[in-house]
XYZ file of C-alpha atoms in Angstrom:
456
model
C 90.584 -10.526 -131.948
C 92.684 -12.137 -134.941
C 95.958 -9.452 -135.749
C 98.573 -9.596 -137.992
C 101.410 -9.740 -135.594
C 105.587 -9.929 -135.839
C 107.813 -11.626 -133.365
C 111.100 -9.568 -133.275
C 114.584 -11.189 -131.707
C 116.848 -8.331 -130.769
C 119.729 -10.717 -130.764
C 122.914 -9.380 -128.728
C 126.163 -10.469 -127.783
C 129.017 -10.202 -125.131
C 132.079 -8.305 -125.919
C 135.785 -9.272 -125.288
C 136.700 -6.166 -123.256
C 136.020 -6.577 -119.785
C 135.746 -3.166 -118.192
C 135.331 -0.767 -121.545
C 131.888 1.338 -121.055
C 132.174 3.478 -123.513
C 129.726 4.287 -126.241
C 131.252 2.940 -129.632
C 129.227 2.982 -132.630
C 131.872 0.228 -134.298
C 131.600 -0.540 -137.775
C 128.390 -2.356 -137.762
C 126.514 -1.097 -134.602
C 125.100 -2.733 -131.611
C 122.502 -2.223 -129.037
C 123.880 -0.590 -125.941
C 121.427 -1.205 -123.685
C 117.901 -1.688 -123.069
C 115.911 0.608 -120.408
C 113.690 -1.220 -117.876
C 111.301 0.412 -115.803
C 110.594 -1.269 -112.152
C 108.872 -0.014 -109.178
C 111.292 -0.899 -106.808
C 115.220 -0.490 -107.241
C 116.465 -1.894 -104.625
C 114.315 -5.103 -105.371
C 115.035 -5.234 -108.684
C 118.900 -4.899 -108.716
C 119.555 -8.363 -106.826
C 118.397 -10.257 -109.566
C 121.010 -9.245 -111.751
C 123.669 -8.926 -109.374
C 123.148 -11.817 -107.037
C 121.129 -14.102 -109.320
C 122.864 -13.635 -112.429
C 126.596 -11.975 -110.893
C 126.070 -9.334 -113.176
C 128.271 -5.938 -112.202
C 126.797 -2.120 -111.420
C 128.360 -0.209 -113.874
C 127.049 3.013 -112.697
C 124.246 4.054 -109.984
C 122.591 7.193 -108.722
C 120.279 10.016 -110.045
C 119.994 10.411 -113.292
C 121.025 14.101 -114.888
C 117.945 16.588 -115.744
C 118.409 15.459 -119.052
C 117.127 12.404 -119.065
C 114.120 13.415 -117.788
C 113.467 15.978 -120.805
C 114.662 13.346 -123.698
C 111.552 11.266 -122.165
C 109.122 14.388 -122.535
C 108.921 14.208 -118.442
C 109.265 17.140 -116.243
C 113.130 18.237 -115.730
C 112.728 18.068 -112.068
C 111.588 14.711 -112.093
C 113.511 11.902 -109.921
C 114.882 9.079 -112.133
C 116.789 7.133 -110.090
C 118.461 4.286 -112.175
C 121.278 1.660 -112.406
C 123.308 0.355 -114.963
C 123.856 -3.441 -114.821
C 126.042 -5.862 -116.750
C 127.896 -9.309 -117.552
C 131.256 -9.005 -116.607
C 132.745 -9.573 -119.774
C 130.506 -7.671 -122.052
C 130.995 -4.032 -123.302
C 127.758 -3.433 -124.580
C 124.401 -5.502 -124.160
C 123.672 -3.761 -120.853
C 120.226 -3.457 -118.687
C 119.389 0.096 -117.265
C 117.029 -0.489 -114.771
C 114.922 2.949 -114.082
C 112.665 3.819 -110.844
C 110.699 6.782 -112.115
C 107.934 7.825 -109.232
C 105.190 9.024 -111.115
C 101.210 8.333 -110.544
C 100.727 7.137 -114.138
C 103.110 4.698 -114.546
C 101.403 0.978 -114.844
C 102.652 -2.131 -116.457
C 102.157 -1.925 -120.200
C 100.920 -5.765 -120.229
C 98.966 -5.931 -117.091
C 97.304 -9.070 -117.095
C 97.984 -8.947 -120.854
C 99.214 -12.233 -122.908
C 102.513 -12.138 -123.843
C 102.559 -11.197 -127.673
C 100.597 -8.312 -127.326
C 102.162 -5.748 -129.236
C 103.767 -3.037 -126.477
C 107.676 -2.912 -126.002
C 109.793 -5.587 -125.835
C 107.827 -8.106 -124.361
C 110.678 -9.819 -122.506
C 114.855 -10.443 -122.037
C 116.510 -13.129 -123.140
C 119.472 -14.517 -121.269
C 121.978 -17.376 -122.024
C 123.053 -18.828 -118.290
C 125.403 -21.310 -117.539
C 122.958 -23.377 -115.149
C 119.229 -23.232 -115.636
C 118.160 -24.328 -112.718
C 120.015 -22.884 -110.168
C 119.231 -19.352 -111.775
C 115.321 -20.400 -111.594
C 116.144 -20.920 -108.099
C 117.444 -17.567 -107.889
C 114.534 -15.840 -109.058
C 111.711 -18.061 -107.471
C 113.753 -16.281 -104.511
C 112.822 -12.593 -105.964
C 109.153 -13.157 -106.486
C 109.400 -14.641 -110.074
C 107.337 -17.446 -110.977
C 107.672 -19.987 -114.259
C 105.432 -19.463 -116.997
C 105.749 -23.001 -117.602
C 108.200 -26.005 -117.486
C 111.508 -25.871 -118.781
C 111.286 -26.805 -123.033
C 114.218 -28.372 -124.982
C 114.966 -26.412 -128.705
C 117.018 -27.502 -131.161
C 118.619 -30.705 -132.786
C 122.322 -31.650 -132.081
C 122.687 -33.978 -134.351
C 121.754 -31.651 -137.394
C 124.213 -29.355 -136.214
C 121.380 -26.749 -135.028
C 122.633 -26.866 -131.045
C 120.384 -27.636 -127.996
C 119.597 -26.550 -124.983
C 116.498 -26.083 -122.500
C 114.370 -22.309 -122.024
C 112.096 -20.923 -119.811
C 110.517 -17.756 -119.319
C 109.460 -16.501 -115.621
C 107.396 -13.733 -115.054
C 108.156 -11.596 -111.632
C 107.058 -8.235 -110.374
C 106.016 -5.159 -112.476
C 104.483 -7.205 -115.388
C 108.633 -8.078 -116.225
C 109.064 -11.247 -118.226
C 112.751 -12.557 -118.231
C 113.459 -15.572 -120.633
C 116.616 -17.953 -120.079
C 118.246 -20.257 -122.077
C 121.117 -23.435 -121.395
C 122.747 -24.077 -124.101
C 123.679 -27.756 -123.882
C 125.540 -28.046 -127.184
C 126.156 -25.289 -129.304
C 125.582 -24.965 -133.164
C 127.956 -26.295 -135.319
C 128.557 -23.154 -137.319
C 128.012 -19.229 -137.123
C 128.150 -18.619 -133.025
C 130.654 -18.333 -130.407
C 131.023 -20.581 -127.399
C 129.760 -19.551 -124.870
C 132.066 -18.937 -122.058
C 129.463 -19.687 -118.905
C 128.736 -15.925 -118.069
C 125.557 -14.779 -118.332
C 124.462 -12.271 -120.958
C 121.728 -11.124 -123.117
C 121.288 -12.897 -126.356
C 118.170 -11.348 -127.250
C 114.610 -9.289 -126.406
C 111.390 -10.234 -128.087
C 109.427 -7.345 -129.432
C 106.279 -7.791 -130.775
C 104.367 -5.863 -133.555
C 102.007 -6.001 -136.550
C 103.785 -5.439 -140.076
C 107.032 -6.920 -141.063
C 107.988 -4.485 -143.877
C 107.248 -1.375 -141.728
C 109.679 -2.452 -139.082
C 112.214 -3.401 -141.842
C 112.205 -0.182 -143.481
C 113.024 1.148 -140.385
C 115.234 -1.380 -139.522
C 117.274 -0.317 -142.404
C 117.585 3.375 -141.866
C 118.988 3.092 -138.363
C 122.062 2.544 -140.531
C 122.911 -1.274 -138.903
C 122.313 -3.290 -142.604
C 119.753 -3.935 -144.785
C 117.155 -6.740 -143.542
C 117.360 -10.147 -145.050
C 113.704 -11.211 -145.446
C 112.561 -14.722 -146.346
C 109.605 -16.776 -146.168
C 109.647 -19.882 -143.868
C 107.620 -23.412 -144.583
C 104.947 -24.161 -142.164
C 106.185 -24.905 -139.192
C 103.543 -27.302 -136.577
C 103.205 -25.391 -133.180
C 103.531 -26.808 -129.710
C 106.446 -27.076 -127.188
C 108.718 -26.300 -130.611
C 107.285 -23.072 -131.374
C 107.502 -22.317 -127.424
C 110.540 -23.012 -127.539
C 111.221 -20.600 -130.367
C 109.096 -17.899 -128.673
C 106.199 -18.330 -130.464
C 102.856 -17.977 -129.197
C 101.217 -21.084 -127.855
C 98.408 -20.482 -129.573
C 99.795 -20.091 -133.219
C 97.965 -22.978 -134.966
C 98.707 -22.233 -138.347
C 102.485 -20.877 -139.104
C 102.215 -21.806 -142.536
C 102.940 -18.541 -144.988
C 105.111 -16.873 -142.211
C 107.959 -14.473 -143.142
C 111.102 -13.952 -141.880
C 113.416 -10.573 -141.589
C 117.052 -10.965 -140.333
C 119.142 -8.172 -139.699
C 122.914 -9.288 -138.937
C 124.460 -6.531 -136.948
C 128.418 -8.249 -137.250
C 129.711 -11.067 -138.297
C 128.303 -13.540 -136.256
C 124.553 -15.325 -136.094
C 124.489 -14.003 -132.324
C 124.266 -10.306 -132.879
C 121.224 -9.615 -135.347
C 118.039 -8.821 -135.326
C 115.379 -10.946 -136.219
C 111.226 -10.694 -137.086
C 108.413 -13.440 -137.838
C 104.998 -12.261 -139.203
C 102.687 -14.819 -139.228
C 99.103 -14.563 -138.788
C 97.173 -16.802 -136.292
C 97.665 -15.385 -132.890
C 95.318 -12.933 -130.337
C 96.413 -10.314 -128.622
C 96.141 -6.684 -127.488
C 97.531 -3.302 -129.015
C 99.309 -1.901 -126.304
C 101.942 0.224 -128.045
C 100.069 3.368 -126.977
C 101.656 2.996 -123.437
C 104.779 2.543 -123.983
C 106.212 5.640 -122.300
C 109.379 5.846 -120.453
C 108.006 6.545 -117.024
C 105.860 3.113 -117.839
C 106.832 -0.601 -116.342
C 109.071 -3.138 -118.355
C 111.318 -3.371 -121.484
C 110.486 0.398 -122.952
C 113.054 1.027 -125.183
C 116.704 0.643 -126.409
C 119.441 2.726 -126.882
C 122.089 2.549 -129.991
C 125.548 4.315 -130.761
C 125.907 5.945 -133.785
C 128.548 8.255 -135.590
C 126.174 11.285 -136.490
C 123.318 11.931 -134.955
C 122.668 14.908 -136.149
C 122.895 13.556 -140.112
C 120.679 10.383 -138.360
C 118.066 12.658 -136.780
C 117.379 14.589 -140.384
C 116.947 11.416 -142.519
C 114.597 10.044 -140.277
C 112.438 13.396 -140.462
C 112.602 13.232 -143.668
C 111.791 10.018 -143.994
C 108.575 10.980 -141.535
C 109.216 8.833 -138.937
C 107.603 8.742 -135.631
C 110.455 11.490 -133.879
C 109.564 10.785 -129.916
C 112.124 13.585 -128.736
C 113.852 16.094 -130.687
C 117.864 16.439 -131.283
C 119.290 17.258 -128.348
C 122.194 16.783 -125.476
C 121.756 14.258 -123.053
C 123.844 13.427 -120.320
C 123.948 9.411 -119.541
C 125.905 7.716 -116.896
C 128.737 6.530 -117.336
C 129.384 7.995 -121.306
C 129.296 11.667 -120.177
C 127.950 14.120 -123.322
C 126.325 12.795 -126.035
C 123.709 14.108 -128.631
C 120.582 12.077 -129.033
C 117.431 11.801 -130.461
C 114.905 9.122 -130.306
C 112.264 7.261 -132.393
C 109.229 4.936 -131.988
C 109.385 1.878 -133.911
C 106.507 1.439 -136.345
C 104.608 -1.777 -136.713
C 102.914 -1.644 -133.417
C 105.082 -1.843 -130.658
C 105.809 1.634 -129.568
C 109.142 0.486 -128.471
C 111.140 3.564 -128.462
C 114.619 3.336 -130.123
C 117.022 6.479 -128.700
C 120.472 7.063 -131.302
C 123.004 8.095 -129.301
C 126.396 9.960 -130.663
C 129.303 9.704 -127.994
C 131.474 12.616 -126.957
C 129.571 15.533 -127.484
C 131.693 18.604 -127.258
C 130.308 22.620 -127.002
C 131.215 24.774 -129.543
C 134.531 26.092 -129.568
C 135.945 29.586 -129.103
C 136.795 30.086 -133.009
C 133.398 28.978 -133.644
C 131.513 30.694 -130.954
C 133.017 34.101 -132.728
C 132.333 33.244 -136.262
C 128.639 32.156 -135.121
C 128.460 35.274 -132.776
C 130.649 38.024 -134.809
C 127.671 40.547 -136.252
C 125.534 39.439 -132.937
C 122.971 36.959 -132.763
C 119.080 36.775 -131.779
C 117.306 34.329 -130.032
C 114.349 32.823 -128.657
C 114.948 30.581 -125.788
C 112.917 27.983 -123.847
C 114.217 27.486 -119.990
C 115.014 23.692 -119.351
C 112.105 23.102 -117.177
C 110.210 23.942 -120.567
C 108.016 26.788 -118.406
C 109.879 29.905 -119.124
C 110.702 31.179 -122.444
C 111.447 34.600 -124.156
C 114.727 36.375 -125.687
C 117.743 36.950 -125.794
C 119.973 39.707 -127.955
C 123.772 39.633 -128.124
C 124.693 42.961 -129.998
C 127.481 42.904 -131.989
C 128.978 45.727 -129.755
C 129.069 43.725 -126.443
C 125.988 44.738 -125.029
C 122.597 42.274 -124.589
C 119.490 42.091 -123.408
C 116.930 39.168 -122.064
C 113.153 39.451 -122.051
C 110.593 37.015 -119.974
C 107.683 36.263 -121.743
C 105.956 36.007 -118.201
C 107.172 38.043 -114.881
C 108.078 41.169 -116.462
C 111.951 40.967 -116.927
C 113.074 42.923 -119.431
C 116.836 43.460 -118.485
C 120.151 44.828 -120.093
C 123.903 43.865 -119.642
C 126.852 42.632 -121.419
C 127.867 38.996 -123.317
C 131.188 38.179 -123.858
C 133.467 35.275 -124.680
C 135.773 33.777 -122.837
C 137.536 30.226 -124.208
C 134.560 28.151 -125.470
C 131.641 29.625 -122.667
C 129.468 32.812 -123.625
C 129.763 34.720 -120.251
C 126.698 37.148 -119.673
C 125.959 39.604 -116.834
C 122.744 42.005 -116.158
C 122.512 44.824 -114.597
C 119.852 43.740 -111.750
C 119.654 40.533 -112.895
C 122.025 37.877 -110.475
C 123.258 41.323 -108.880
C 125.386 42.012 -112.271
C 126.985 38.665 -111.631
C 128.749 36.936 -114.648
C 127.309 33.715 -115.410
C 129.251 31.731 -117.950
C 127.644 28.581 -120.240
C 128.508 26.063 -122.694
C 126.338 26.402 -126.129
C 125.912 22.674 -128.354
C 125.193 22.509 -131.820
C 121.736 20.803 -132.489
C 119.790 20.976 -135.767
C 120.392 23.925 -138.231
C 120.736 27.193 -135.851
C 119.314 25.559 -132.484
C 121.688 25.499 -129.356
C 121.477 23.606 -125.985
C 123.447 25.064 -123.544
C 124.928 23.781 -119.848
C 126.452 26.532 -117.139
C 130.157 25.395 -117.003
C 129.243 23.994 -113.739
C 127.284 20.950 -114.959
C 123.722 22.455 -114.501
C 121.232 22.580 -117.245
C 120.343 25.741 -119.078
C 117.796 25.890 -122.256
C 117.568 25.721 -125.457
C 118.038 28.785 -128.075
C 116.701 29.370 -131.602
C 119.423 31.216 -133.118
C 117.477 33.511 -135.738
C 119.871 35.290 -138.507
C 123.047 37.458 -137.443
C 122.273 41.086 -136.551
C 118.452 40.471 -136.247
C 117.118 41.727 -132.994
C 113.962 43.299 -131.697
């Protein structure tokens, strides 16, 4: 079928610091990372650190959390790995082995600008060959001969690309540049990185719009003269079969102040494809989503509902590896691709002792959903130092005492834990609406906070 389609360039670049992790929104944004989902781990980890001598930046199980910002069961097993250049601070891949029975490759036997996530990675390498070698050796296989872009002697750059297609429907794209434009990009200093991901979808001003309100700039859209395809457009990323590029548009979005971290969108209109946007889940098979710093997510996360955007998970705390704390909340990018697009706010902190008493000082009434998202009920904290929890289901209905001690609510029931104290961590979400974390690490729930002094 004929579709309205948009080519999007998530164009990224490396950072000078060579061993800073942390999540920093910076002036103008940046992409953090993008979320891969493979089958296999161990499989997939060699071709970044063997092929392309990226560095794990952090490995292991991924915290509860994680699980419930993706909708999935808490107690699901997400095992995952953080990967990246050497150099770069940002710009990373987290590759995640989720072992569920519905997973399956978004694209499956799909061509590659159906709409669906990101449809593939885009890597600047110092040696083209060699790293096709390298992945031939992993199970990837061209998707064609190498193409020359570009014109030197206008000052555009050159270079060769080639995209290879490997295991779990994953598409990785790679670039030499031979000689770099005259103007507007760095050099590039031999390392490997991501320069961009190509996300597909159907409406140019949708995505725009949204674009816009993730608070990186304000899209710079343009139309471009016909343009004859063939190797060129390959080259560009551009369906093969995009006979007619004449009345195309263009939206770039520059992220800092250089050409090599922006994002960038074509909508043009002869090219066939497949809506697969509808399966772009987090427990699915290649480029899912992508994951931004900002300042305020909690000012973020109430524009965008305003705004009526497509909210995939709710405000709330999520513990990432290696950033620690942060609150996030994520969206689905409209137009067609389902890409999901997570805002993360570093350095979340629980509420504080002075605040936990001026939230807490005439008592406070709750209804509260257990992590695992099976058991809910209430909770009452009387203003006299007494409480009391209900079950909706199993019968509990116990009292005991709250108290609190430094910036932790400490509670204790009678039969309950054997009258033992139990102590948590409460985090401001939206408007009245805690998350809370034992002061051990483990997760908790999340509460409703109704008025002061209300209680059953």
């Amino acid at each position: 079928m004929r579709t309205l389609i948009v080519v999007l360039a998530l164009a990224l670049s490396q950072a000078a610091a060579a061993n800073d992790v942390a999540l920093d929104p910076g002036a103008n944004g940046r992409i953090q990372e993008f979320v891969v989902g493979v089958t296999d781990l161990d499989r997939a980890l060699p071709l970044f650190t063997d092929v392309l001598k990226w560095r794990v930046i952090a490995r292991g199980t991924a915290d509860a959390s994680v699980a419930r910002v993706w909708g999935l069961p808490v107690e699901t097993p997400v095992a995952e790995a953080l990967v990246g250049n050497p150099g770069s601070a940002y710009g990373f891949v987290r590759l995640v082995q989720v072992d569920l029975p519905e997973r399956a490759v978004i694209r499956a036997g799909a061509n590659w600008w159906d709409t669906g996530g990101a449809f593939a990675l885009n890597f600047f390498v110092a040696d083209l060959d060699a790293t096709m070698a390298g992945l031939v050796g992993h199970g990837f296989v061209p998707t064609g001969e190498p193409v020359a872009y570009g014109d030197a002697a206008r000052g555009e750059g050159s270079g060769r690309m080639t995209r290879m297609a490997g295991p779990d429907g994953l598409v990785l794209s790679f670039q030499e540049r031979l000689a770099p434009p005259l103007t507007g990009w760095p050099a590039f200093d031999g390392a490997s990185h991501v320069e961009n991901a190509m996300e597909v979808v159907r409406d140019l001003n949708a995505w725009s719009a949204f674009a816009g309100r993730l608070g990186l700039g304000t899209p710079q859209i343009m139309d471009r003269a016909a343009r004859a395809a063939g190797p060129g457009a390959a080259a560009m990323g551009l369906p093969r079969n995009a006979i007619d590029l004449s009345r195309s548009r263009q939206a770039i979005l520059r992220l800092g102040d250089t050409r090599e971290q922006m994002l960038t969108a074509w909508q043009f209109k002869t090219a066939e494809g497949t809506d697969a946007s509808a399966r772009v889940k987090p427990q699915n098979l290649g480029v899912t989503g992508l994951r931004i710093p900002v300042k305020d997510a909690t000012a973020l996360y109430a524009a965008f509902k305003q705004a009526g955007a497509d909210i995939a998970a709710e405000l709330q705390v999520l513990r990432l590896a290696p950033y620690g704390t942060t609150r996030a909340f994520a969206v689905v990018a409209p137009g067609g691709s389902g890409l999901r697009v997570e805002l993360i706010e570093p350095n979340a902190t629980p509420m504080g002792e002075a605040d936990l008493r001026a939230f807490t000082r005439q008592g406070r009434y709750a209804t509260w959903i257990r992590f695992n998202n099976r058991l809910t009920g209430s909770i009452h904290w009387r203003a006299d130092g007494t409480a009391r929890v209900k079950w909706d289901e199993g019968g509990l209905d116990e009292e005991g005492t709250w108290t609190i001690r430094g910036d932790a609510v400490c509670t204790a029931w009678f039969k309950l834990r054997a009258g033992r104290e139990l102590c948590v961590h409460h985090y401001r979400l939206a408007g009245d609406t805690t998350q809370s974390f034992t002061v051990d690490g483990r997760t908790d729930g999340i509460y409703a906070w109704q008025a002061a002094g209300i209680g059953p």
